Short mmCIF file of C-alpha atoms in Angstrom, two decimals:
data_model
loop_
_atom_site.label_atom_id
_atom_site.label_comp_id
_atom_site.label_asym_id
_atom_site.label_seq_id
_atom_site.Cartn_x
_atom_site.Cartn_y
_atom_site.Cartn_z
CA UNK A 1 15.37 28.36 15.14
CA UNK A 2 12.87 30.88 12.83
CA UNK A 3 13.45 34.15 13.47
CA UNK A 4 11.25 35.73 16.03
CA UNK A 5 7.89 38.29 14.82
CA UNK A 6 9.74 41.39 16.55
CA UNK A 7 13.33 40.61 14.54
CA UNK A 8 11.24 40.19 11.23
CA UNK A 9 9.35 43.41 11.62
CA UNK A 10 12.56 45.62 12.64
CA UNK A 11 14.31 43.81 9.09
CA UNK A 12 10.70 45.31 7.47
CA UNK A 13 10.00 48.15 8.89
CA UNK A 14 13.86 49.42 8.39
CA UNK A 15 13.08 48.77 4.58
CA UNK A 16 9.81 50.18 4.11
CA UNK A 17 11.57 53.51 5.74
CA UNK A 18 14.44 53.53 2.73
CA UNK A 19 12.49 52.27 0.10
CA UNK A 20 12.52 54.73 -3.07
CA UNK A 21 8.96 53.29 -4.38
CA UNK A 22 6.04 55.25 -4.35
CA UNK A 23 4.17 52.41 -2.55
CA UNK A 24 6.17 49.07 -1.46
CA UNK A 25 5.05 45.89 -0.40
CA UNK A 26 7.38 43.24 1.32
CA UNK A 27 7.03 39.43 1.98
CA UNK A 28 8.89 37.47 4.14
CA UNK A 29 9.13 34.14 4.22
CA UNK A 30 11.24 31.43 6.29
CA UNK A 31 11.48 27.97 5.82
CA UNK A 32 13.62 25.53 7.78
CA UNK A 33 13.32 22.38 6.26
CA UNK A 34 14.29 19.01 7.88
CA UNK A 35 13.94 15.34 5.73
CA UNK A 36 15.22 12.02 6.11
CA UNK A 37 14.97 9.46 3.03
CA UNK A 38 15.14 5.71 3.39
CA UNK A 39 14.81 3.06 0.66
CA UNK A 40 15.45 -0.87 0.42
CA UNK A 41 14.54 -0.58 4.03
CA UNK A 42 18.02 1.67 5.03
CA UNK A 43 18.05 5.27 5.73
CA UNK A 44 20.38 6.76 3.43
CA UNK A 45 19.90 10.95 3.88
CA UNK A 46 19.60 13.44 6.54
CA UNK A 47 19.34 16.97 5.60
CA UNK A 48 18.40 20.14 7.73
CA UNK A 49 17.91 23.12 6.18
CA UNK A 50 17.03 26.73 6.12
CA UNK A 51 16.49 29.74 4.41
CA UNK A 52 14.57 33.05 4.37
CA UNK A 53 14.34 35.77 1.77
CA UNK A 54 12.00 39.04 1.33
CA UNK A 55 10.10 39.69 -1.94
CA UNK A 56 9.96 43.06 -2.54
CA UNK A 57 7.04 44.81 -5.19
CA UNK A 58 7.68 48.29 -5.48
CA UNK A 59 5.61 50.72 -7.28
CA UNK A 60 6.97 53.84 -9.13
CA UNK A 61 5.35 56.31 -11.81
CA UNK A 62 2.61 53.35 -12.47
CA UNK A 63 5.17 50.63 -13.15
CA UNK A 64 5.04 47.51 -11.05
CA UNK A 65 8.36 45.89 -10.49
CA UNK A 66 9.35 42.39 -7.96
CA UNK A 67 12.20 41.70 -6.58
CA UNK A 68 13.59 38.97 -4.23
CA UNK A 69 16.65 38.32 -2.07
CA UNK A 70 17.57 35.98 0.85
CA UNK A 71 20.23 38.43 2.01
CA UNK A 72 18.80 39.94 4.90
CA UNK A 73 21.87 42.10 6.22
CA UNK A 74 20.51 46.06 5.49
CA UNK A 75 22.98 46.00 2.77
CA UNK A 76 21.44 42.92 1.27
CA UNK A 77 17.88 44.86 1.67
CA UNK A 78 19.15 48.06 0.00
CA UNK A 79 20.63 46.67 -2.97
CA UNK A 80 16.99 44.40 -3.43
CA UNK A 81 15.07 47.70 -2.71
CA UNK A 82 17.32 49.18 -5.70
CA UNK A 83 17.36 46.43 -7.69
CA UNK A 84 13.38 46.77 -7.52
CA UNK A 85 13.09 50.59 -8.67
CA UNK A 86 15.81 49.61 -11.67
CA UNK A 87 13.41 46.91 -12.63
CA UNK A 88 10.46 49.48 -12.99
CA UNK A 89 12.18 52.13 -14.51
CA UNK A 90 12.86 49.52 -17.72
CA UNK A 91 8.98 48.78 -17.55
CA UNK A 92 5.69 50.68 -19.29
CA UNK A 93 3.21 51.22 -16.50
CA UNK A 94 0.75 48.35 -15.15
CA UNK A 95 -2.68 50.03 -16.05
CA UNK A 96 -4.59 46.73 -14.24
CA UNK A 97 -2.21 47.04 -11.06
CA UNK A 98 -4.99 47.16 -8.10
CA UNK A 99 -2.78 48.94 -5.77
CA UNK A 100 -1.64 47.26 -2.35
CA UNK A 101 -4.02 46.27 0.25
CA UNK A 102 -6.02 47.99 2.59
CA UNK A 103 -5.02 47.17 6.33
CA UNK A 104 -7.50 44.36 8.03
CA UNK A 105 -7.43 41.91 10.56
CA UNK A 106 -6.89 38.31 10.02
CA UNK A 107 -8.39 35.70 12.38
CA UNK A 108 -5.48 33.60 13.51
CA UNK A 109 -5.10 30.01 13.34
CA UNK A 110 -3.38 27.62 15.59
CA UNK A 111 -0.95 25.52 12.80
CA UNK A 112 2.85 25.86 14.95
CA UNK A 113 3.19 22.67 17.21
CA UNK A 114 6.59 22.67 19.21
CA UNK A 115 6.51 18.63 18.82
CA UNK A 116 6.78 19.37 15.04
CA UNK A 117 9.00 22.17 15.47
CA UNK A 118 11.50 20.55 17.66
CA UNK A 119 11.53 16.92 15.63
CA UNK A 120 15.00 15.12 15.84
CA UNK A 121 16.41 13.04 12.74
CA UNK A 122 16.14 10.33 16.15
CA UNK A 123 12.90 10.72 16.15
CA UNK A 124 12.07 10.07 12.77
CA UNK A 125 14.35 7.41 12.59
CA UNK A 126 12.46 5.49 14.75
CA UNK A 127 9.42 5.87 12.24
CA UNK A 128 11.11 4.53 9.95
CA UNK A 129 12.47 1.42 12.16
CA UNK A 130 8.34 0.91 12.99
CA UNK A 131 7.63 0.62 9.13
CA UNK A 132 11.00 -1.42 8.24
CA UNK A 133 10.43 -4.04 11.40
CA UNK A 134 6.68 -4.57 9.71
CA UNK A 135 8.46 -4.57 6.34
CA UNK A 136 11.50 -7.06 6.46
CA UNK A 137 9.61 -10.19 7.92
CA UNK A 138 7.17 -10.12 5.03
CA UNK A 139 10.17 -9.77 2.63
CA UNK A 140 9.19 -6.85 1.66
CA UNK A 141 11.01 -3.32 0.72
CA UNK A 142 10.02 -0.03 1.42
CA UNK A 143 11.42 3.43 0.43
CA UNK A 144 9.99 6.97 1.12
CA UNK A 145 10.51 10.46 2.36
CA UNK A 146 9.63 11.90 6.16
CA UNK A 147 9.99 15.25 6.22
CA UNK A 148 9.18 18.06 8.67
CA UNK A 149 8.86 21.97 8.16
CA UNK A 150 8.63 25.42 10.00
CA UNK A 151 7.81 28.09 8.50
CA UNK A 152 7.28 31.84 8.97
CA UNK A 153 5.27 34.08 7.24
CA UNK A 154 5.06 37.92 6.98
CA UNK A 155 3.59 40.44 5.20
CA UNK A 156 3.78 44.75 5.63
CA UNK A 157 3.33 47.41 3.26
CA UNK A 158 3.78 50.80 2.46
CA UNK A 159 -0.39 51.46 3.71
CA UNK A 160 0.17 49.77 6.87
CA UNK A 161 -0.60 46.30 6.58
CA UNK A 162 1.10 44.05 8.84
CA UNK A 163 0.51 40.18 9.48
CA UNK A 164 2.28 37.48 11.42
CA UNK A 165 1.85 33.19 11.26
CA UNK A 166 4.09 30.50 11.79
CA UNK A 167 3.14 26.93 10.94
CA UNK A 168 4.70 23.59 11.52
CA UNK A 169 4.25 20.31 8.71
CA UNK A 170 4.70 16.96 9.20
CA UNK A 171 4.94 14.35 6.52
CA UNK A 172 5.27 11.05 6.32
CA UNK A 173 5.10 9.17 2.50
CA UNK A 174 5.48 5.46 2.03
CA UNK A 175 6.38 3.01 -0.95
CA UNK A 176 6.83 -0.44 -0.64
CA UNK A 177 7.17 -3.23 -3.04
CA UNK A 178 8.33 -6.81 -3.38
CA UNK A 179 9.38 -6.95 -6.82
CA UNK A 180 9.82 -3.36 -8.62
CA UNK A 181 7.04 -4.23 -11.64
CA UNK A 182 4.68 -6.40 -9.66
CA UNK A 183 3.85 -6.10 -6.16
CA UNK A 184 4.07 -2.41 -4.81
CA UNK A 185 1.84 -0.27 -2.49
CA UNK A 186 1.94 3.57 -0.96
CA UNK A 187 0.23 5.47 1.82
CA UNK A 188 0.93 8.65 3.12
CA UNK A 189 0.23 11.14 5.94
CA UNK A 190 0.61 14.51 7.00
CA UNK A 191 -0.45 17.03 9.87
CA UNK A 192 0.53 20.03 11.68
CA UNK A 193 1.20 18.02 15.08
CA UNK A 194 4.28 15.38 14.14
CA UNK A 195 2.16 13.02 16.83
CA UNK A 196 -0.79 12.75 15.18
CA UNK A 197 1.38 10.76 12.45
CA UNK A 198 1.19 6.90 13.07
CA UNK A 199 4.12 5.66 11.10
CA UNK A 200 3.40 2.08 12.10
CA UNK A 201 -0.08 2.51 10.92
CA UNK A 202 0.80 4.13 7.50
CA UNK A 203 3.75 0.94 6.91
CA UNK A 204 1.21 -1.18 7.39
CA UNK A 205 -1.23 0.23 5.00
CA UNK A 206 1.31 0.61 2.38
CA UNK A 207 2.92 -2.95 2.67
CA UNK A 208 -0.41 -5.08 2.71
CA UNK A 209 -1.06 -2.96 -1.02
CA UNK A 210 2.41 -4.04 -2.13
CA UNK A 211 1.36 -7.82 -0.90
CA UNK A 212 -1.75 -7.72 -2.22
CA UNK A 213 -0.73 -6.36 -4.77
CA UNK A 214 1.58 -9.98 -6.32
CA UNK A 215 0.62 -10.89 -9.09
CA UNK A 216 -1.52 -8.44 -11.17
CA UNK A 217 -3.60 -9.24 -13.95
CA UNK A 218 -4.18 -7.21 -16.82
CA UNK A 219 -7.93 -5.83 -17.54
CA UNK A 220 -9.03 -4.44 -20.86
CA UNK A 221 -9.24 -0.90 -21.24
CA UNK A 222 -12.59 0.63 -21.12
CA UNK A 223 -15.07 2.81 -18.53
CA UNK A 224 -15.44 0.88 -15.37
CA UNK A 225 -16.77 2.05 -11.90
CA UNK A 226 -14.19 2.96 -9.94
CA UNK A 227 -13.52 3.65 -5.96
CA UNK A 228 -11.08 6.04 -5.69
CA UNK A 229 -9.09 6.24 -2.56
CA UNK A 230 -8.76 10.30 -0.92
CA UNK A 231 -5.63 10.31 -1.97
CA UNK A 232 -6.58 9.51 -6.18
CA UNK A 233 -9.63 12.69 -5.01
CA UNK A 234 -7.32 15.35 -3.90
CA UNK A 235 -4.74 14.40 -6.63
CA UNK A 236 -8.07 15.39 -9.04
CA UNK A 237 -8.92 18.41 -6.92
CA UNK A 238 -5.48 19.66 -7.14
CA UNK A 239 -5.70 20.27 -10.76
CA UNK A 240 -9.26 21.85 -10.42
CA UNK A 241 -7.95 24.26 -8.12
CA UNK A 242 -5.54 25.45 -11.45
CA UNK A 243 -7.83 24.65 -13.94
CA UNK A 244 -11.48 25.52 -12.57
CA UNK A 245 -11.46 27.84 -8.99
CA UNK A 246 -8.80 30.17 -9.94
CA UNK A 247 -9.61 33.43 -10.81
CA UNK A 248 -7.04 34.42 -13.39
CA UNK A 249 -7.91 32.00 -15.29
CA UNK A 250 -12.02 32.56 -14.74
CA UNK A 251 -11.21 36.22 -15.07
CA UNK A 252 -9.61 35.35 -18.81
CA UNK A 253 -12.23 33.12 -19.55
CA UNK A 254 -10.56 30.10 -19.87
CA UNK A 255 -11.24 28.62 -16.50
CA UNK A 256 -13.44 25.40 -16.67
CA UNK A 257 -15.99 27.33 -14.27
CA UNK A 258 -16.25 30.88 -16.39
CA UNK A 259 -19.54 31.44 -18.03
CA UNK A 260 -21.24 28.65 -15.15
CA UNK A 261 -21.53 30.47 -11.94
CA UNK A 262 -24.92 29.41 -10.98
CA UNK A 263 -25.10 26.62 -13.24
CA UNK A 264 -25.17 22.83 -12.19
CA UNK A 265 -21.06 21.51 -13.48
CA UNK A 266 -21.36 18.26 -11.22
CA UNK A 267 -23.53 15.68 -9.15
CA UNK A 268 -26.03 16.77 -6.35
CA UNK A 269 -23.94 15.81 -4.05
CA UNK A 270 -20.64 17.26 -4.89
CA UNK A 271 -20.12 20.18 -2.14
CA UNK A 272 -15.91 21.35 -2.62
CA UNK A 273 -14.96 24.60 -0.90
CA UNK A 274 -11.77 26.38 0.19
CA UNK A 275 -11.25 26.72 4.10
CA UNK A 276 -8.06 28.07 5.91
CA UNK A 277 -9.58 27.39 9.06
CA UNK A 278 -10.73 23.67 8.61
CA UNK A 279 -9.10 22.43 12.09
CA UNK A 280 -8.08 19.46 10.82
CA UNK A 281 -5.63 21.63 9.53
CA UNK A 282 -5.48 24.93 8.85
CA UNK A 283 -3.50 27.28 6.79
CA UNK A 284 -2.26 30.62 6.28
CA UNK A 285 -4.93 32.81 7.87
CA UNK A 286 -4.11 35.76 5.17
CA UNK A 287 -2.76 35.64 1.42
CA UNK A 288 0.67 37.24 0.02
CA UNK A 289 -1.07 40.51 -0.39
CA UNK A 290 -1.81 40.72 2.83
CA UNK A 291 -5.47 40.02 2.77
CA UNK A 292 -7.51 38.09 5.14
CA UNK A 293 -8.49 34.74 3.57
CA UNK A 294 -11.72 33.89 3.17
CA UNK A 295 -13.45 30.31 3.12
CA UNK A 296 -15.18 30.64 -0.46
CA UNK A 297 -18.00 28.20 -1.46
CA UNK A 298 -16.52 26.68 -4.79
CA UNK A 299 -19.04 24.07 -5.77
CA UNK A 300 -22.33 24.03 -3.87
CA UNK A 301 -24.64 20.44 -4.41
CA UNK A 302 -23.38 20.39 -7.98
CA UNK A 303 -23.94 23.67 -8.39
CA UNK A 304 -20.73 26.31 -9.44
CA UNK A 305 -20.28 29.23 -6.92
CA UNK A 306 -17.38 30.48 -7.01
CA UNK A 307 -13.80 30.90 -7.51
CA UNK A 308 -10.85 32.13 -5.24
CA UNK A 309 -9.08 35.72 -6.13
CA UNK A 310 -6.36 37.93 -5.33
CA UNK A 311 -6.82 41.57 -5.91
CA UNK A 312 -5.68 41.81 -9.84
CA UNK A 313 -7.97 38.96 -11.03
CA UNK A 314 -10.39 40.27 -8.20
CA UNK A 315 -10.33 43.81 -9.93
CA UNK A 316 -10.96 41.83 -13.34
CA UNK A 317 -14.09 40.25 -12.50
CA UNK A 318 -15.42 43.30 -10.60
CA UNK A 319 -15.53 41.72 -7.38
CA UNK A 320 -13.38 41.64 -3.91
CA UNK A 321 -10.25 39.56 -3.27
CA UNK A 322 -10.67 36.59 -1.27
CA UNK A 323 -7.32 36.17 -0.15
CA UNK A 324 -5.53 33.65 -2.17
CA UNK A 325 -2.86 35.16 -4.05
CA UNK A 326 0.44 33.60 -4.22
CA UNK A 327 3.96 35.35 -3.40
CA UNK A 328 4.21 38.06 -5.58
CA UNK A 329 6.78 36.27 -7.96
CA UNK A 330 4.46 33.93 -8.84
CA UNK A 331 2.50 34.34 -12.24
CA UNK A 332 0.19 31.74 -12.10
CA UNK A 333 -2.67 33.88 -10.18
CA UNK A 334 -4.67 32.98 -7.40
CA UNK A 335 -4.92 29.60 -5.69
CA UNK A 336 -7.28 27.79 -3.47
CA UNK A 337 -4.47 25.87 -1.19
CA UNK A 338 -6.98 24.41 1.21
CA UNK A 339 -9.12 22.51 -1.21
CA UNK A 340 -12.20 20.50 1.07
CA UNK A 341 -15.10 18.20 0.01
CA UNK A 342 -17.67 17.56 1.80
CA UNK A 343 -18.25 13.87 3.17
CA UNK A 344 -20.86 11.46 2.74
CA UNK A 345 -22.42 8.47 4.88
CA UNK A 346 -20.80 5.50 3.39
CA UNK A 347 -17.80 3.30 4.50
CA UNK A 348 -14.78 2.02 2.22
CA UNK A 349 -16.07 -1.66 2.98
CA UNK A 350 -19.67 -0.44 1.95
CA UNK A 351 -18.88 1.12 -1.45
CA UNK A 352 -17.13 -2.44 -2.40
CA UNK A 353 -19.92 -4.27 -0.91
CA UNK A 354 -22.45 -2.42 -3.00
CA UNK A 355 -19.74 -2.97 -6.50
CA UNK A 356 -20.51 -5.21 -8.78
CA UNK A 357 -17.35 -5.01 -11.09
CA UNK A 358 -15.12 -1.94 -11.11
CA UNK A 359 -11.94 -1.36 -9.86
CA UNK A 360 -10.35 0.51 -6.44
CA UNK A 361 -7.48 3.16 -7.06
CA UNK A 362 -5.24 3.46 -4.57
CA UNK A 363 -4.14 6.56 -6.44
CA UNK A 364 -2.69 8.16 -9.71
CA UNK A 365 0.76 8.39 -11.28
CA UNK A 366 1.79 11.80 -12.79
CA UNK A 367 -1.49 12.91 -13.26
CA UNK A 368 -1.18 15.77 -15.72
CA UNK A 369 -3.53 17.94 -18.01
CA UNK A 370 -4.68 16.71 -21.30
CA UNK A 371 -7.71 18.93 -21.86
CA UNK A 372 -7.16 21.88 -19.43
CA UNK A 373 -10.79 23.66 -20.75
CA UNK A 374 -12.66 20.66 -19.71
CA UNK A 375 -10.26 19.63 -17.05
CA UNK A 376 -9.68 16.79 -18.70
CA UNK A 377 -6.38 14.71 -16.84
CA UNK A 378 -3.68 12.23 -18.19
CA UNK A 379 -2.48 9.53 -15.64
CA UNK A 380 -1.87 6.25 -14.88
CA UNK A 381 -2.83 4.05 -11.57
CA UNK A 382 -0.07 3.30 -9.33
CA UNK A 383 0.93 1.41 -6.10
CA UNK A 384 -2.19 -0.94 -5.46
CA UNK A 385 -4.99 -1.32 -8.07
CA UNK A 386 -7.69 -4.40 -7.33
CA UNK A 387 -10.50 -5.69 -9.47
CA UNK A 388 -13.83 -6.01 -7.65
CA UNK A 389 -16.25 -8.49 -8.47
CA UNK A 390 -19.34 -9.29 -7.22
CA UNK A 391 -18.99 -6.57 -3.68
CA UNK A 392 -15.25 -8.23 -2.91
CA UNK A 393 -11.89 -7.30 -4.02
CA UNK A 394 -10.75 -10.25 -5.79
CA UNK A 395 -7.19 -10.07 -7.83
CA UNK A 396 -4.84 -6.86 -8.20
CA UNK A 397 -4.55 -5.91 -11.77
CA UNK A 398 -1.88 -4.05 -13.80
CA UNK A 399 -2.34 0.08 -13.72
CA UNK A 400 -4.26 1.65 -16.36
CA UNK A 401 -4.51 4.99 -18.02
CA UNK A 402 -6.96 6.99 -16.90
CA UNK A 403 -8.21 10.17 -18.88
CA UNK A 404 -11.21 11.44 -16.31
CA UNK A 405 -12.78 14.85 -17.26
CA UNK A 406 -12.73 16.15 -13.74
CA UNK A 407 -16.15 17.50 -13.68
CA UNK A 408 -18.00 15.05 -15.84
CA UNK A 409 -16.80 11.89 -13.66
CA UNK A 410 -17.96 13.74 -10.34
CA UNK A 411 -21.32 14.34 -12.39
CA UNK A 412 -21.49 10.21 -11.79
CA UNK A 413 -20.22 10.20 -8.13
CA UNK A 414 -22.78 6.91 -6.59
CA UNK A 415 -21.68 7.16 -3.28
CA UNK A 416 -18.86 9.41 -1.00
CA UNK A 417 -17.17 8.10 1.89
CA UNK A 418 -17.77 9.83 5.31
CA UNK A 419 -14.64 10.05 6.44
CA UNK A 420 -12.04 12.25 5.58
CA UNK A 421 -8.28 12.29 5.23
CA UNK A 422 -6.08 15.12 4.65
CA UNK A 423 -3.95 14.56 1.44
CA UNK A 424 -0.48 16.68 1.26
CA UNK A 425 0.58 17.57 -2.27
CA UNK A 426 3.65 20.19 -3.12
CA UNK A 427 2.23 23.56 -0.81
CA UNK A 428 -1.50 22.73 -1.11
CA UNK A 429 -3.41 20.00 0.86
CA UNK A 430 -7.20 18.31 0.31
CA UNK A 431 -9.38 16.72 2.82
CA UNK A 432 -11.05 14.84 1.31
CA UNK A 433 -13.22 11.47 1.27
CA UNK A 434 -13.08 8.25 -0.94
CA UNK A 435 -15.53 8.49 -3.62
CA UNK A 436 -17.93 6.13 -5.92
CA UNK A 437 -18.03 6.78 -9.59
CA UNK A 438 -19.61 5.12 -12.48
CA UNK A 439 -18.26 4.88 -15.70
CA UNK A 440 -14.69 6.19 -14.95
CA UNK A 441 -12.76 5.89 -18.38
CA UNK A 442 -9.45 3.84 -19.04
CA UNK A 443 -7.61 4.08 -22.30
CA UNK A 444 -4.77 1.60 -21.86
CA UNK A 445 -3.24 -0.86 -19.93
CA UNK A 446 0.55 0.71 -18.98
CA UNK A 447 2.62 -2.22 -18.97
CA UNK A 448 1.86 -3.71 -22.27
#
């Protein structure tokens, strides 16, 4: 069981009191972490875990020094408080430190479910027996991860801010294959509510790919329209949120949006904004600064609006934080972790209909930057890729390469699907629809 808000604060408040900073902000974060792993249809690892540490930045003489420890006795806290004002004393001072934040309120967010919270490795073993009774009689294997977290969240400073949330995460991912090179197929799920999971639904999802999937043909490289499935859109999205909506890198001007606020970067109907309060599932309701989080308009009908900041790349650009920095060890900058796209009015079964040759992506495979200054990405389909010919899927084919320019292929975005799914991936999670696009380029074919 997490600590409770009252024990946290006491742990804080005790080391705000001793700390020998000028000004001192503290983040606390808990995490109890409980998985169970099953491949070739066999359960295989159950592990429960837990930990919790404070990050400490301090402030002395104009030097800005971090600190962590997950030794939370008062000894523990001391010696990180110390370790802290040693660290700054060795530094020169941080002329473009924005000071702490300002106390404000957050609007809370309902994202702790007990059902999530009190999971059992019974209960996910059963999951797993729905997908593996759907799997065995079709001869088929499956392998994956189900994995539930709780976490706790505070921040307080030396000017008096002081916020509280707790969230539960569910997640349920899904491989299955019949033969390790040609037949495989994936799904996955996640949610703040464990029930809202339908392991039986995502097994069978992932195990028709993998039979569909016998067989594959290879294609010849080249630009092809392309459905991509949510998850193959928020895999994309997750790299924009580095490589386009964060505001260090805007801020430097290297960020694929500097120079373009205002300026049309993708199709019409493109609409992509952050939201920590999307119900479907929503996030921390204020940043590791302690600032209340803001939903920020990102792309607007094609058009760039904005990007996310915490209060140094805020300062930078002359503008106010939105709420979206990262724990203070973190050097990567701000980060939009609830990425959203708006939907459109078309089915999955109508963009194939209306397709007369291109290909559906179930989605990508180590997607990874190639061109980060025109968000250009590296990666290969994976786990269920199908020709379509004439408005019907008609063969799986072997994965290909794909090197889409982020921007530029949802510039040629035909048609978006209307319904949404949310798409988990490392902290961050997309909701996001299936999309359309024409001329969707493919250098290789990654078997041959």
């Amino acid at each position: 069981m997490l600590r409770a808000r009252d024990q946290v604060f006491a742990l804080l408040e005790a080391a705000l009191a001793r700390s020998p900073g000028e000004a001192t902000e503290l983040v606390y974060h808990e995490n109890r972490e409980a998985t169970t792993r099953f491949a070739e249809n066999l359960i295989h690892q159950n592990m429960d875990s837990t930990d919790a540490r404070v990050i400490v930045r301090l402030v002395k003489d104009g030097k800005v020094a971090v600190a962590s420890t997950n030794d939370l006795s008062d000894a523990g806290l001391a010696q990180v408080l110390d370790n802290a004002a040693q660290i700054a004393s060795l530094l020169e001072p941080d002329a473009s430190f924005p000071g702490l934040a300002d106390p404000a309120t957050a609007t809370a967010v309902r994202a702790y479910f007990e059902s999530t919270a009190n999971d059992s490795p019974a209960a996910r073993a059963d999951a797993i027996r729905q997908i593996v009774d759907l799997a065995k009689p079709q001869g088929i294997q499956t392998a994956g991860l189900y994995q539930v977290e709780t976490q706790a969240i505070a921040v307080a400073n030396s000017k008096g801010v002081r916020h509280w949330h707790t969230e539960t995460r569910a997640e349920l991912s899904i491989s299955a294959s019949e033969d390790a090179t040609t037949a495989q197929g994936w799904s996955i799920g996640a949610a703040r509510d464990r029930t809202r999971l339908d392991a039986a639904q995502l097994g069978h999802v992932a195990i028709d790919k993998a039979m569909r999937s016998r067989n594959p043909e290879a294609i010849p490289a080249g630009d092809y329209t392309v459905i991509l499935e949510p998850a193959a859109v928020g895999q994309m999205l997750l790299f924009l949120g580095f490589l386009a909506f964060s505001g260090k890198s805007f801020a430097q001007g290297r960020g694929v949006l500097s120079g373009k606020i205002g300026e049309k970067v993708t199709g019409d109907n493109i609409t992509i904004y952050d939201d920590a309060f999307l119900p479907e599932y929503p996030g921390v309701p204020f940043d590791f600064e302690g600032t209340p989080k803001q939903k920020v308009a990102l792309i607007e009908n094609g058009i760039a609006r904005g990007v996310v900041h915490d209060r140094r790349s805020a300062r930078q650009a002359g503008v106010a934080s939105t709420g979206h920095a990262l724990p203070p060890d973190n050097a990567r900058g701000p980060y939009p972790k609830n990425l959203v796209m708006s939907p459109g009015t078309a089915s999955l079964d109508e963009m194939i209909a209306s397709t007369a040759r291109g290909i559906l992506v179930t989605h990508f495979w180590y997607l990874n930057y190639l061109n980060p200054m025109k968000a250009q990405l590296t990666g290969s389909t994976r786990d269920g890729t199908f020709l379509i010919e004439s408005g019907k899927i008609t063969k799986p084919i072997r994965n290909l390469r794909a090197t889409p320019a982020v921007l530029e292929v949802l510039s040629r975005a035909e048609m978006i699907g209307r319904d949404r799914v949310v798409y988990p991936q490392y902290s961050a999670v997309m909701y996001v629809p299936a999309l359309k696009i024409a001329a969707f380029p493919f250098v290789e074919d990654t078997e041959s």
